[in-house]
Amino acid sequence: MFTEVMLALVVGGVIYFLVQKSKRPQLKSEDGWWGEGTPPDREEDVSIRPYTVRTDKEELEDLYRRIDQTRSFPSLEDSQFTYGFNSQYLQNVVSYWRHDFDWRRQVDQLNKYPHYKTNIEGIDVHYVHVRPKNLPEGVTAVPLLMVHGWPGSFYEFYRMIPLLTQPSNPDDIMFEVVCPSIPGYCFSEAPHKKGFDSVCAARVFHKLMKRLGFQQFYAHGGDWGWIVTTNMAQLEPKIIKGLHLNFAPPSKPGLPMVLSIMLGHRFPKIFGFNEHDIQRIYPVVQNLVVESVKESGYMHIQATKPDTVGRGLNDSPVGLAAYILEKFSTWTDHDFRNLDDGGLTRKFSLDDLLTNVMIYWTSGCIISSMRFYKENFSKGLDQPHSKMPVHVPTGFACFPNELMHTPKLWVQQKYRELKTFTPMARGGHFAAMEEPELMAQDIQNFTKMQEKRKK
Amino acid sequence: MFTEILLALVVGGVVYFLVQRSKRHQLKSEDGWWGEGTPMAGEEDLSIRPYTVQTDDEELEDLYRRIDQTRPFPSLEDSQFNYGFNSHYLQKVVTYWRRDFDWRRQVEKLNKFPHYKTNIEGIDVHYVHVRPKNLPEGVTAVPLLMVHGWPGSFYEFYRMIPLLTQPSNPDDIVFEVVCPSIPGYGFSEAPHKKGFDSVCAARVFHKLMKRLGFQQFYAHGGDWGWIVTTNMAQLEPKIIKGLHLNFAPPSKPGLPVVLSIMLGRSFPKLFGFNEHDIQRIYPVVQNLVVESVKESGYMHIQATKPDTVGRALNDSPVGLAAYILEKFSTWTDHDFRNLDDGGLTRKFSLDDLLTNVMIYWTSGCIISSMRFYKENFSKGLDQPHSKMPVHVPTGYACFPNELMHTPKLWVQQKYRELKTFTPMARGGHFAAMEEPELMAQDIQNFTKMILRSQLDTM
């Protein structure tokens, strides 16, 4: 009798488990409204308005006045970038900014691609939309949505865009690229109501792509862009033809991941660990815990007090530059902390770095950009979407100096249709800006593979 | 044979354990030098120079210009202080600051007590030194060192000082008070070299008190002042006659603390828990974990990237005020997060709050003040001093809304000679500024008790 009951329980449990697994929980989301006050009675404004980035004398004079009145305070002797952005090098950057950086010219550069704004759920959403020129007869461009992160912007993708819309190789795919700004970032309006998290951003971007006439498209993202595009794949798996990522830290470490951490050093082949994986993961406490704690202070304060920490940054361009550029140093290679100049210009030009900073400065978006952390973390790390796997074809570009290293096994835990996993030759967190050719190449490879399957 | 060996091991282990416990580890510390470049050859400058807080037109015009050019950005609708300092209320504070706050008058207020500077280990240390007037014949004032924290200053003690140096009650003790600024804070020079942590501050303050001629003295502290004065007691237990604290979070939760958390709800009397203890500790995850995570973002970023987060705060007075005053709101009562005005002026006047902000602004010390977090946490939470108990007579004032609530049992784990533990009627983290009478009263009671017990042993 006892044996029968036990057997029934076990069989029942296995069946239940299998049924649960095969059920694909779909992420659900309700419409929101993010404008000021109460929504007006009138029809939704679905117009698409061309947008030009502008500047004027007043903006520049104000910037220079603030730069000139920065109150310097020296860094500790022999501290490089280990206490944050070094004061001496900050002086160099600011000098360049004040005397050599040409914002008007950079604005022209920004405008070389067409910008637009359109109102979705009560707020103006900004995006860059680049259609390929000279499309061969009978060829349709493949639509690709690229979503940025913090403290980046659509500008991170600028060097990649021509490689995707006008590839030199005739075998390469011609993409039609859409790079929006997450609401609260850059030239997109900031939500006025609480609660605008990554799922809301995903829903808004789905509406954007629908409004632009796309039935299906590919999506690429890193940093917040990773979560937003992942949520898009979870919301509407049939619409996302392929998901390409360069960042995918595990939200819920499951058994395979934990086992791999415990045993991966001894049995790397079992877990598919290569030498680079071993190097990045072990010793575990140093690499996974201490490093994370050292570099997540910004995340902690932005996820709890964004309005407090952002306030001063919106008044002080020098402070804003230090805050943002520290990431472009440390997240490109954390060994740069030990360099007097933070290795900032080893992979980036000051012009590109400052253009990104200027986008945050001129739009005044630093506070709202930080609020995204609070909205996403305030319910803890247990969001519904973080527990759901992703079932659209996925490609992962694994850059060696990414902030959080994820071996193939870990990425597969969430991304159940991982089609490509490419260990990249070089690059860190801001890979799109740092290594645009390598990234574009991987997007090409991934998409070609997907497109061939379809045929 | 086996039994004998086992017995020997157990006995040996117990003996070892007892011997270890009775050994009173003394905290050791070596001299440092914190000035710019290399130390100059020559005698150390021991002079004590009077210091006057000053301001001028230029300073005020610069401040007003920066306030006028602040770039507002509205807080989310219906968010109160949950996302940090609310923009609407910040506007009100800034308007008062711009039009009504009289910094010249506040500077005079600051100067009503004598200030000094003296060079120790290569940097200028600032302090306020108040000697009691009209000391009765044959009475010596009791020396008391009071150390502030972040984002506070010596100014937090201003209302308390007269209650200690000129008490109205003839039975009260007359104190001689020294309130220094931690190097890197307020009018003390900031260290130029890495490594200036709480033990260094403790050593520097010992040198200060020696230089002022004190052989023994009492010490009071909260926030960083708690660790600095505790380190002072650990460095030189014979010199600190009594240690009075209002903040003492356990650095190393030992077995008693953990057991009390697990069982304290069911067996409060066993652990000496009162109703307030139960209310502040349970539910455990919410009160001890979630609340801490919600409120420790500043600590995390300051302990890792002080130069980054502080940079803008040194350019933007409005940003600095928001950053500092958010703490005076939330750390006074965390329910203030749900108020549109953060309850800021329920316990403090805008004049006092802004005076403290102005001390940070005019001295330009925000970056160096934040570095103290990195210096103290960079070796992790396992500092030698955090493992050492404290053996000087200690008094603890337990304010109901303190950031981290510590029942008597927890305080006793580290402070082995806890003489007084007073549940206070009201008050939060900035208790000295919020409830100066209550705090002064408890310092009086504690000191009287210590003096009495000393007389008894004579």
mmCIF file of C-alpha atoms in Angstrom, chain A residues 43-368:
data_model
loop_
_atom_site.group_PDB
_atom_site.id
_atom_site.type_symbol
_atom_site.label_atom_id
_atom_site.label_comp_id
_atom_site.label_asym_id
_atom_site.label_seq_id
_atom_site.Cartn_x
_atom_site.Cartn_y
_atom_site.Cartn_z
ATOM 1 C CA GLU A 43 -7.563 60.612 -29.656
ATOM 2 C CA GLU A 44 -4.064 59.335 -29.213
ATOM 3 C CA ASP A 45 -1.545 61.289 -31.268
ATOM 4 C CA VAL A 46 0.157 58.708 -33.493
ATOM 5 C CA SER A 47 1.997 61.173 -35.681
ATOM 6 C CA ILE A 48 5.665 60.726 -36.428
ATOM 7 C CA ARG A 49 7.558 63.998 -36.315
ATOM 8 C CA PRO A 50 11.067 64.487 -37.681
ATOM 9 C CA TYR A 51 13.453 65.725 -34.997
ATOM 10 C CA THR A 52 16.702 67.628 -35.345
ATOM 11 C CA VAL A 53 19.264 67.781 -32.579
ATOM 12 C CA ARG A 54 20.015 71.423 -31.947
ATOM 13 C CA THR A 55 22.289 73.651 -29.971
ATOM 14 C CA ASP A 56 22.781 77.372 -29.631
ATOM 15 C CA LYS A 57 25.125 79.959 -28.254
ATOM 16 C CA GLU A 58 23.243 80.106 -24.962
ATOM 17 C CA GLU A 59 23.630 76.398 -24.348
ATOM 18 C CA LEU A 60 27.360 76.537 -24.971
ATOM 19 C CA GLU A 61 27.909 79.642 -22.904
ATOM 20 C CA ASP A 62 26.046 78.112 -20.003
ATOM 21 C CA LEU A 63 28.135 74.943 -20.302
ATOM 22 C CA TYR A 64 31.410 76.854 -20.401
ATOM 23 C CA ARG A 65 30.403 79.039 -17.479
ATOM 24 C CA ARG A 66 29.706 75.980 -15.377
ATOM 25 C CA ILE A 67 32.919 74.287 -16.458
ATOM 26 C CA ASP A 68 34.895 77.425 -15.605
ATOM 27 C CA GLN A 69 33.408 77.600 -12.137
ATOM 28 C CA THR A 70 34.030 73.974 -11.169
ATOM 29 C CA ARG A 71 35.607 73.780 -7.713
ATOM 30 C CA SER A 72 38.564 71.459 -7.965
ATOM 31 C CA PHE A 73 39.618 69.065 -5.204
ATOM 32 C CA PRO A 74 42.688 66.896 -5.682
ATOM 33 C CA SER A 75 42.560 63.113 -5.585
ATOM 34 C CA LEU A 76 44.731 61.326 -3.040
ATOM 35 C CA GLU A 77 48.359 60.862 -4.002
ATOM 36 C CA ASP A 78 49.012 57.642 -5.891
ATOM 37 C CA SER A 79 45.354 56.667 -6.108
ATOM 38 C CA GLN A 80 44.836 56.495 -9.899
ATOM 39 C CA PHE A 81 41.194 55.565 -10.512
ATOM 40 C CA THR A 82 40.783 53.432 -7.399
ATOM 41 C CA TYR A 83 38.768 56.072 -5.524
ATOM 42 C CA GLY A 84 36.733 56.948 -8.618
ATOM 43 C CA PHE A 85 37.566 59.411 -11.389
ATOM 44 C CA ASN A 86 41.020 60.854 -10.809
ATOM 45 C CA SER A 87 41.085 64.646 -10.382
ATOM 46 C CA GLN A 88 44.247 65.209 -12.399
ATOM 47 C CA TYR A 89 42.985 63.368 -15.429
ATOM 48 C CA LEU A 90 39.558 64.922 -15.050
ATOM 49 C CA GLN A 91 41.313 68.272 -15.448
ATOM 50 C CA ASN A 92 42.751 67.066 -18.768
ATOM 51 C CA VAL A 93 39.390 65.901 -20.032
ATOM 52 C CA VAL A 94 37.683 69.104 -18.968
ATOM 53 C CA SER A 95 40.348 71.230 -20.627
ATOM 54 C CA TYR A 96 39.759 69.423 -23.874
ATOM 55 C CA TRP A 97 36.028 69.800 -23.428
ATOM 56 C CA ARG A 98 36.326 73.507 -22.806
ATOM 57 C CA HIS A 99 38.844 74.383 -25.500
ATOM 58 C CA ASP A 100 38.866 71.753 -28.226
ATOM 59 C CA PHE A 101 35.649 69.777 -28.208
ATOM 60 C CA ASP A 102 33.348 71.135 -30.942
ATOM 61 C CA TRP A 103 29.769 70.485 -29.911
ATOM 62 C CA ARG A 104 28.299 72.110 -32.979
ATOM 63 C CA ARG A 105 30.266 69.751 -35.164
ATOM 64 C CA GLN A 106 29.212 66.801 -33.053
ATOM 65 C CA VAL A 107 25.584 67.883 -33.365
ATOM 66 C CA ASP A 108 26.017 67.826 -37.146
ATOM 67 C CA GLN A 109 27.404 64.332 -36.752
ATOM 68 C CA LEU A 110 24.379 63.305 -34.694
ATOM 69 C CA ASN A 111 22.059 64.676 -37.352
ATOM 70 C CA LYS A 112 23.644 62.735 -40.182
ATOM 71 C CA TYR A 113 21.068 60.047 -39.407
ATOM 72 C CA PRO A 114 17.398 60.990 -39.325
ATOM 73 C CA HIS A 115 15.801 61.413 -35.903
ATOM 74 C CA TYR A 116 12.115 61.298 -35.069
ATOM 75 C CA LYS A 117 9.741 61.614 -32.135
ATOM 76 C CA THR A 118 6.377 60.021 -31.662
ATOM 77 C CA ASN A 119 3.990 60.001 -28.713
ATOM 78 C CA ILE A 120 3.390 56.626 -27.084
ATOM 79 C CA GLU A 121 1.443 56.089 -23.855
ATOM 80 C CA GLY A 122 1.534 59.816 -23.189
ATOM 81 C CA ILE A 123 5.237 60.514 -23.677
ATOM 82 C CA ASP A 124 7.392 61.489 -26.631
ATOM 83 C CA VAL A 125 9.679 58.682 -27.663
ATOM 84 C CA HIS A 126 12.807 59.597 -29.613
ATOM 85 C CA TYR A 127 14.512 57.299 -32.090
ATOM 86 C CA VAL A 128 16.964 57.232 -34.951
ATOM 87 C CA HIS A 129 15.697 55.433 -38.069
ATOM 88 C CA VAL A 130 18.166 54.574 -40.796
ATOM 89 C CA ARG A 131 16.929 53.019 -43.993
ATOM 90 C CA PRO A 132 19.551 51.580 -46.300
ATOM 91 C CA LYS A 133 20.187 53.514 -49.479
ATOM 92 C CA ASN A 134 20.487 51.808 -52.841
ATOM 93 C CA LEU A 135 18.699 48.626 -51.869
ATOM 94 C CA PRO A 136 19.145 46.107 -54.730
ATOM 95 C CA GLU A 137 16.051 45.142 -56.749
ATOM 96 C CA GLY A 138 13.801 42.729 -54.926
ATOM 97 C CA VAL A 139 15.728 42.897 -51.676
ATOM 98 C CA THR A 140 13.931 43.905 -48.476
ATOM 99 C CA ALA A 141 15.992 45.335 -45.700
ATOM 100 C CA VAL A 142 15.950 43.322 -42.503
ATOM 101 C CA PRO A 143 14.573 45.438 -39.660
ATOM 102 C CA LEU A 144 16.768 45.632 -36.560
ATOM 103 C CA LEU A 145 15.978 47.381 -33.284
ATOM 104 C CA MET A 146 18.994 48.328 -31.149
ATOM 105 C CA VAL A 147 18.482 49.371 -27.538
ATOM 106 C CA HIS A 148 21.142 51.169 -25.464
ATOM 107 C CA GLY A 149 21.803 51.097 -21.710
ATOM 108 C CA TRP A 150 23.066 53.302 -18.895
ATOM 109 C CA PRO A 151 25.103 55.534 -19.049
ATOM 110 C CA GLY A 152 25.025 55.074 -22.818
ATOM 111 C CA SER A 153 22.685 56.217 -25.547
ATOM 112 C CA PHE A 154 21.692 55.648 -29.165
ATOM 113 C CA TYR A 155 25.020 57.272 -29.982
ATOM 114 C CA GLU A 156 26.883 54.102 -28.939
ATOM 115 C CA PHE A 157 25.591 52.484 -32.133
ATOM 116 C CA TYR A 158 26.660 55.188 -34.559
ATOM 117 C CA ARG A 159 29.791 53.485 -35.846
ATOM 118 C CA MET A 160 27.917 50.226 -36.259
ATOM 119 C CA ILE A 161 25.027 51.655 -38.244
ATOM 120 C CA PRO A 162 26.813 52.012 -41.620
ATOM 121 C CA LEU A 163 28.257 48.495 -41.263
ATOM 122 C CA LEU A 164 24.678 47.222 -40.971
ATOM 123 C CA THR A 165 22.833 49.472 -43.417
ATOM 124 C CA GLN A 166 25.542 49.682 -46.070
ATOM 125 C CA PRO A 167 27.771 46.634 -45.601
ATOM 126 C CA SER A 168 30.704 46.466 -48.002
ATOM 127 C CA ASN A 169 30.456 42.673 -48.313
ATOM 128 C CA PRO A 170 27.713 41.805 -50.868
ATOM 129 C CA ASP A 171 26.924 38.627 -48.925
ATOM 130 C CA ASP A 172 26.115 40.630 -45.825
ATOM 131 C CA ILE A 173 22.562 41.485 -44.907
ATOM 132 C CA MET A 174 21.279 45.008 -45.373
ATOM 133 C CA PHE A 175 19.533 46.127 -42.254
ATOM 134 C CA GLU A 176 17.032 48.865 -41.607
ATOM 135 C CA VAL A 177 17.978 50.117 -38.186
ATOM 136 C CA VAL A 178 15.884 51.700 -35.436
ATOM 137 C CA CYS A 179 17.689 53.013 -32.335
ATOM 138 C CA PRO A 180 15.266 54.443 -29.783
ATOM 139 C CA SER A 181 16.033 56.213 -26.523
ATOM 140 C CA ILE A 182 14.542 54.516 -23.490
ATOM 141 C CA PRO A 183 11.937 56.870 -21.955
ATOM 142 C CA GLY A 184 13.776 58.970 -19.405
ATOM 143 C CA TYR A 185 16.980 58.834 -21.424
ATOM 144 C CA CYS A 186 18.434 61.351 -23.836
ATOM 145 C CA PHE A 187 15.872 62.857 -26.191
ATOM 146 C CA SER A 188 12.953 60.676 -25.091
ATOM 147 C CA GLU A 189 10.575 62.277 -22.634
ATOM 148 C CA ALA A 190 10.793 61.045 -19.072
ATOM 149 C CA PRO A 191 7.770 59.289 -17.574
ATOM 150 C CA HIS A 192 5.914 61.475 -15.074
ATOM 151 C CA LYS A 193 4.390 58.581 -13.162
ATOM 152 C CA LYS A 194 5.960 55.901 -10.999
ATOM 153 C CA GLY A 195 6.429 52.377 -12.234
ATOM 154 C CA PHE A 196 8.054 52.680 -15.659
ATOM 155 C CA ASP A 197 10.215 49.571 -15.720
ATOM 156 C CA SER A 198 11.865 47.477 -18.447
ATOM 157 C CA VAL A 199 8.617 45.680 -19.298
ATOM 158 C CA CYS A 200 6.951 49.053 -19.892
ATOM 159 C CA ALA A 201 9.850 50.096 -22.095
ATOM 160 C CA ALA A 202 9.519 46.802 -23.991
ATOM 161 C CA ARG A 203 5.807 47.366 -24.545
ATOM 162 C CA VAL A 204 6.393 50.953 -25.693
ATOM 163 C CA PHE A 205 9.042 49.811 -28.170
ATOM 164 C CA HIS A 206 6.710 47.137 -29.531
ATOM 165 C CA LYS A 207 4.169 49.881 -30.171
ATOM 166 C CA LEU A 208 6.869 51.955 -31.825
ATOM 167 C CA MET A 209 7.849 49.175 -34.197
ATOM 168 C CA LYS A 210 4.202 48.463 -35.001
ATOM 169 C CA ARG A 211 3.648 52.131 -35.691
ATOM 170 C CA LEU A 212 6.615 52.073 -38.075
ATOM 171 C CA GLY A 213 4.991 49.187 -39.903
ATOM 172 C CA PHE A 214 7.171 46.281 -38.838
ATOM 173 C CA GLN A 215 5.425 42.929 -38.345
ATOM 174 C CA GLN A 216 8.602 41.176 -37.318
ATOM 175 C CA PHE A 217 12.109 42.306 -36.553
ATOM 176 C CA TYR A 218 15.427 41.467 -34.942
ATOM 177 C CA ALA A 219 16.513 43.070 -31.696
ATOM 178 C CA HIS A 220 19.932 43.797 -30.222
ATOM 179 C CA GLY A 221 20.804 45.028 -26.756
ATOM 180 C CA GLY A 222 23.406 45.309 -24.024
ATOM 181 C CA ASP A 223 23.152 46.695 -20.477
ATOM 182 C CA TRP A 224 19.493 47.828 -19.970
ATOM 183 C CA GLY A 225 19.003 47.149 -23.669
ATOM 184 C CA TRP A 226 19.533 43.490 -22.846
ATOM 185 C CA ILE A 227 16.595 43.396 -20.411
ATOM 186 C CA VAL A 228 14.341 45.552 -22.571
ATOM 187 C CA THR A 229 14.862 43.432 -25.692
ATOM 188 C CA THR A 230 14.578 40.249 -23.629
ATOM 189 C CA ASN A 231 11.261 41.485 -22.260
ATOM 190 C CA MET A 232 10.187 42.260 -25.821
ATOM 191 C CA ALA A 233 10.962 38.644 -26.756
ATOM 192 C CA GLN A 234 9.015 37.442 -23.736
ATOM 193 C CA LEU A 235 6.028 39.697 -24.480
ATOM 194 C CA GLU A 236 5.712 38.849 -28.182
ATOM 195 C CA PRO A 237 7.911 35.877 -29.105
ATOM 196 C CA LYS A 238 6.410 35.618 -32.584
ATOM 197 C CA ILE A 239 7.392 39.163 -33.466
ATOM 198 C CA ILE A 240 11.066 38.962 -32.463
ATOM 199 C CA LYS A 241 12.746 36.926 -35.219
ATOM 200 C CA GLY A 242 16.052 36.911 -33.411
ATOM 201 C CA LEU A 243 17.536 38.365 -30.242
ATOM 202 C CA HIS A 244 21.208 39.387 -30.226
ATOM 203 C CA LEU A 245 22.860 40.239 -26.923
ATOM 204 C CA ASN A 246 26.283 41.055 -25.537
ATOM 205 C CA PHE A 247 25.249 41.090 -21.878
ATOM 206 C CA ALA A 248 23.099 38.525 -20.056
ATOM 207 C CA PRO A 249 23.877 38.161 -16.331
ATOM 208 C CA PRO A 250 21.822 35.337 -14.796
ATOM 209 C CA SER A 251 18.890 36.727 -12.839
ATOM 210 C CA LYS A 252 18.116 33.496 -11.056
ATOM 211 C CA PRO A 253 21.128 31.207 -10.594
ATOM 212 C CA GLY A 254 19.707 27.710 -10.994
ATOM 213 C CA LEU A 255 21.209 24.355 -10.125
ATOM 214 C CA PRO A 256 23.306 23.918 -13.300
ATOM 215 C CA MET A 257 24.928 27.281 -12.753
ATOM 216 C CA VAL A 258 25.665 26.673 -9.084
ATOM 217 C CA LEU A 259 27.079 23.227 -9.822
ATOM 218 C CA SER A 260 29.264 24.659 -12.562
ATOM 219 C CA ILE A 261 30.670 27.235 -10.157
ATOM 220 C CA MET A 262 31.395 24.582 -7.556
ATOM 221 C CA LEU A 263 32.886 21.978 -9.915
ATOM 222 C CA GLY A 264 33.831 23.901 -13.044
ATOM 223 C CA HIS A 265 37.412 24.431 -11.950
ATOM 224 C CA ARG A 266 38.008 20.680 -11.717
ATOM 225 C CA PHE A 267 35.745 19.469 -14.499
ATOM 226 C CA PRO A 268 35.655 22.296 -17.033
ATOM 227 C CA LYS A 269 34.727 20.087 -19.960
ATOM 228 C CA ILE A 270 31.566 18.852 -18.252
ATOM 229 C CA PHE A 271 30.289 22.414 -18.108
ATOM 230 C CA GLY A 272 31.775 23.559 -21.390
ATOM 231 C CA PHE A 273 34.132 25.968 -19.676
ATOM 232 C CA ASN A 274 37.068 27.230 -21.696
ATOM 233 C CA GLU A 275 40.243 28.841 -20.350
ATOM 234 C CA HIS A 276 38.788 32.310 -20.431
ATOM 235 C CA ASP A 277 35.759 31.146 -18.442
ATOM 236 C CA ILE A 278 38.035 29.676 -15.768
ATOM 237 C CA GLN A 279 40.075 32.854 -15.627
ATOM 238 C CA ARG A 280 37.039 35.089 -15.258
ATOM 239 C CA ILE A 281 35.204 32.966 -12.694
ATOM 240 C CA TYR A 282 37.928 31.728 -10.335
ATOM 241 C CA PRO A 283 38.693 32.517 -7.606
ATOM 242 C CA VAL A 284 34.932 32.748 -7.136
ATOM 243 C CA VAL A 285 34.714 35.054 -4.162
ATOM 244 C CA GLN A 286 37.157 37.545 -5.625
ATOM 245 C CA ASN A 287 35.727 37.530 -9.140
ATOM 246 C CA LEU A 288 32.029 37.090 -8.582
ATOM 247 C CA VAL A 289 31.475 38.670 -5.182
ATOM 248 C CA VAL A 290 34.200 41.186 -4.353
ATOM 249 C CA GLU A 291 34.393 42.611 -7.877
ATOM 250 C CA SER A 292 30.626 42.998 -8.006
ATOM 251 C CA VAL A 293 30.509 44.753 -4.660
ATOM 252 C CA LYS A 294 33.346 47.058 -5.698
ATOM 253 C CA GLU A 295 31.563 48.112 -8.852
ATOM 254 C CA SER A 296 27.878 48.166 -7.892
ATOM 255 C CA GLY A 297 27.704 51.202 -5.600
ATOM 256 C CA TYR A 298 26.177 53.281 -8.391
ATOM 257 C CA MET A 299 23.495 50.653 -8.921
ATOM 258 C CA HIS A 300 22.672 50.536 -5.223
ATOM 259 C CA ILE A 301 22.214 54.272 -4.802
ATOM 260 C CA GLN A 302 20.412 54.713 -8.132
ATOM 261 C CA ALA A 303 18.040 51.884 -7.275
ATOM 262 C CA THR A 304 17.129 53.574 -3.983
ATOM 263 C CA LYS A 305 17.701 57.356 -4.143
ATOM 264 C CA PRO A 306 17.914 58.421 -7.807
ATOM 265 C CA ASP A 307 16.511 61.907 -7.187
ATOM 266 C CA THR A 308 19.108 62.553 -4.518
ATOM 267 C CA VAL A 309 22.263 61.386 -6.271
ATOM 268 C CA GLY A 310 21.202 62.841 -9.641
ATOM 269 C CA ARG A 311 20.422 66.356 -8.428
ATOM 270 C CA GLY A 312 24.004 67.658 -8.270
ATOM 271 C CA LEU A 313 24.881 65.912 -11.534
ATOM 272 C CA ASN A 314 22.270 67.967 -13.357
ATOM 273 C CA ASP A 315 23.955 71.210 -12.255
ATOM 274 C CA SER A 316 27.608 70.297 -12.702
ATOM 275 C CA PRO A 317 28.802 69.189 -16.141
ATOM 276 C CA VAL A 318 32.197 68.299 -14.705
ATOM 277 C CA GLY A 319 30.555 66.135 -12.055
ATOM 278 C CA LEU A 320 28.342 64.531 -14.679
ATOM 279 C CA ALA A 321 31.322 63.784 -16.903
ATOM 280 C CA ALA A 322 33.251 62.222 -14.011
ATOM 281 C CA TYR A 323 30.268 60.073 -13.057
ATOM 282 C CA ILE A 324 29.576 58.829 -16.580
ATOM 283 C CA LEU A 325 33.132 58.509 -17.881
ATOM 284 C CA GLU A 326 34.255 56.528 -14.835
ATOM 285 C CA LYS A 327 32.110 53.720 -16.234
ATOM 286 C CA PHE A 328 33.598 54.004 -19.719
ATOM 287 C CA SER A 329 36.955 53.471 -18.039
ATOM 288 C CA THR A 330 36.250 50.740 -15.499
ATOM 289 C CA TRP A 331 33.680 48.785 -17.493
ATOM 290 C CA THR A 332 35.972 48.566 -20.500
ATOM 291 C CA ASP A 333 38.649 46.856 -18.411
ATOM 292 C CA HIS A 334 38.617 46.855 -14.643
ATOM 293 C CA ASP A 335 42.417 46.921 -14.609
ATOM 294 C CA PHE A 336 42.091 50.481 -15.902
ATOM 295 C CA ARG A 337 41.395 51.443 -12.275
ATOM 296 C CA ASN A 338 45.127 51.302 -11.714
ATOM 297 C CA LEU A 339 45.969 53.745 -14.495
ATOM 298 C CA ASP A 340 46.447 57.461 -13.908
ATOM 299 C CA ASP A 341 44.253 58.244 -16.905
ATOM 300 C CA GLY A 342 41.875 55.322 -16.393
ATOM 301 C CA GLY A 343 42.809 54.080 -19.859
ATOM 302 C CA LEU A 344 39.904 56.172 -21.118
ATOM 303 C CA THR A 345 41.280 56.988 -24.553
ATOM 304 C CA ARG A 346 42.745 53.578 -25.274
ATOM 305 C CA LYS A 347 39.499 52.389 -26.843
ATOM 306 C CA PHE A 348 37.467 55.597 -27.209
ATOM 307 C CA SER A 349 38.019 59.079 -28.556
ATOM 308 C CA LEU A 350 37.332 62.011 -26.243
ATOM 309 C CA ASP A 351 34.994 63.347 -28.917
ATOM 310 C CA ASP A 352 32.803 60.268 -28.777
ATOM 311 C CA LEU A 353 32.904 60.078 -24.994
ATOM 312 C CA LEU A 354 31.990 63.734 -24.571
ATOM 313 C CA THR A 355 29.259 63.536 -27.197
ATOM 314 C CA ASN A 356 27.578 60.879 -25.091
ATOM 315 C CA VAL A 357 28.008 63.023 -21.968
ATOM 316 C CA MET A 358 26.592 66.026 -23.815
ATOM 317 C CA ILE A 359 23.504 64.053 -24.742
ATOM 318 C CA TYR A 360 22.885 63.499 -21.019
ATOM 319 C CA TRP A 361 23.798 67.111 -20.204
ATOM 320 C CA THR A 362 21.776 68.934 -22.841
ATOM 321 C CA SER A 363 18.691 66.766 -22.321
ATOM 322 C CA GLY A 364 18.996 67.044 -18.525
ATOM 323 C CA CYS A 365 18.041 63.378 -18.264
ATOM 324 C CA ILE A 366 20.448 62.111 -15.610
ATOM 325 C CA ILE A 367 17.843 61.910 -12.821
ATOM 326 C CA SER A 368 15.224 60.125 -14.904
#
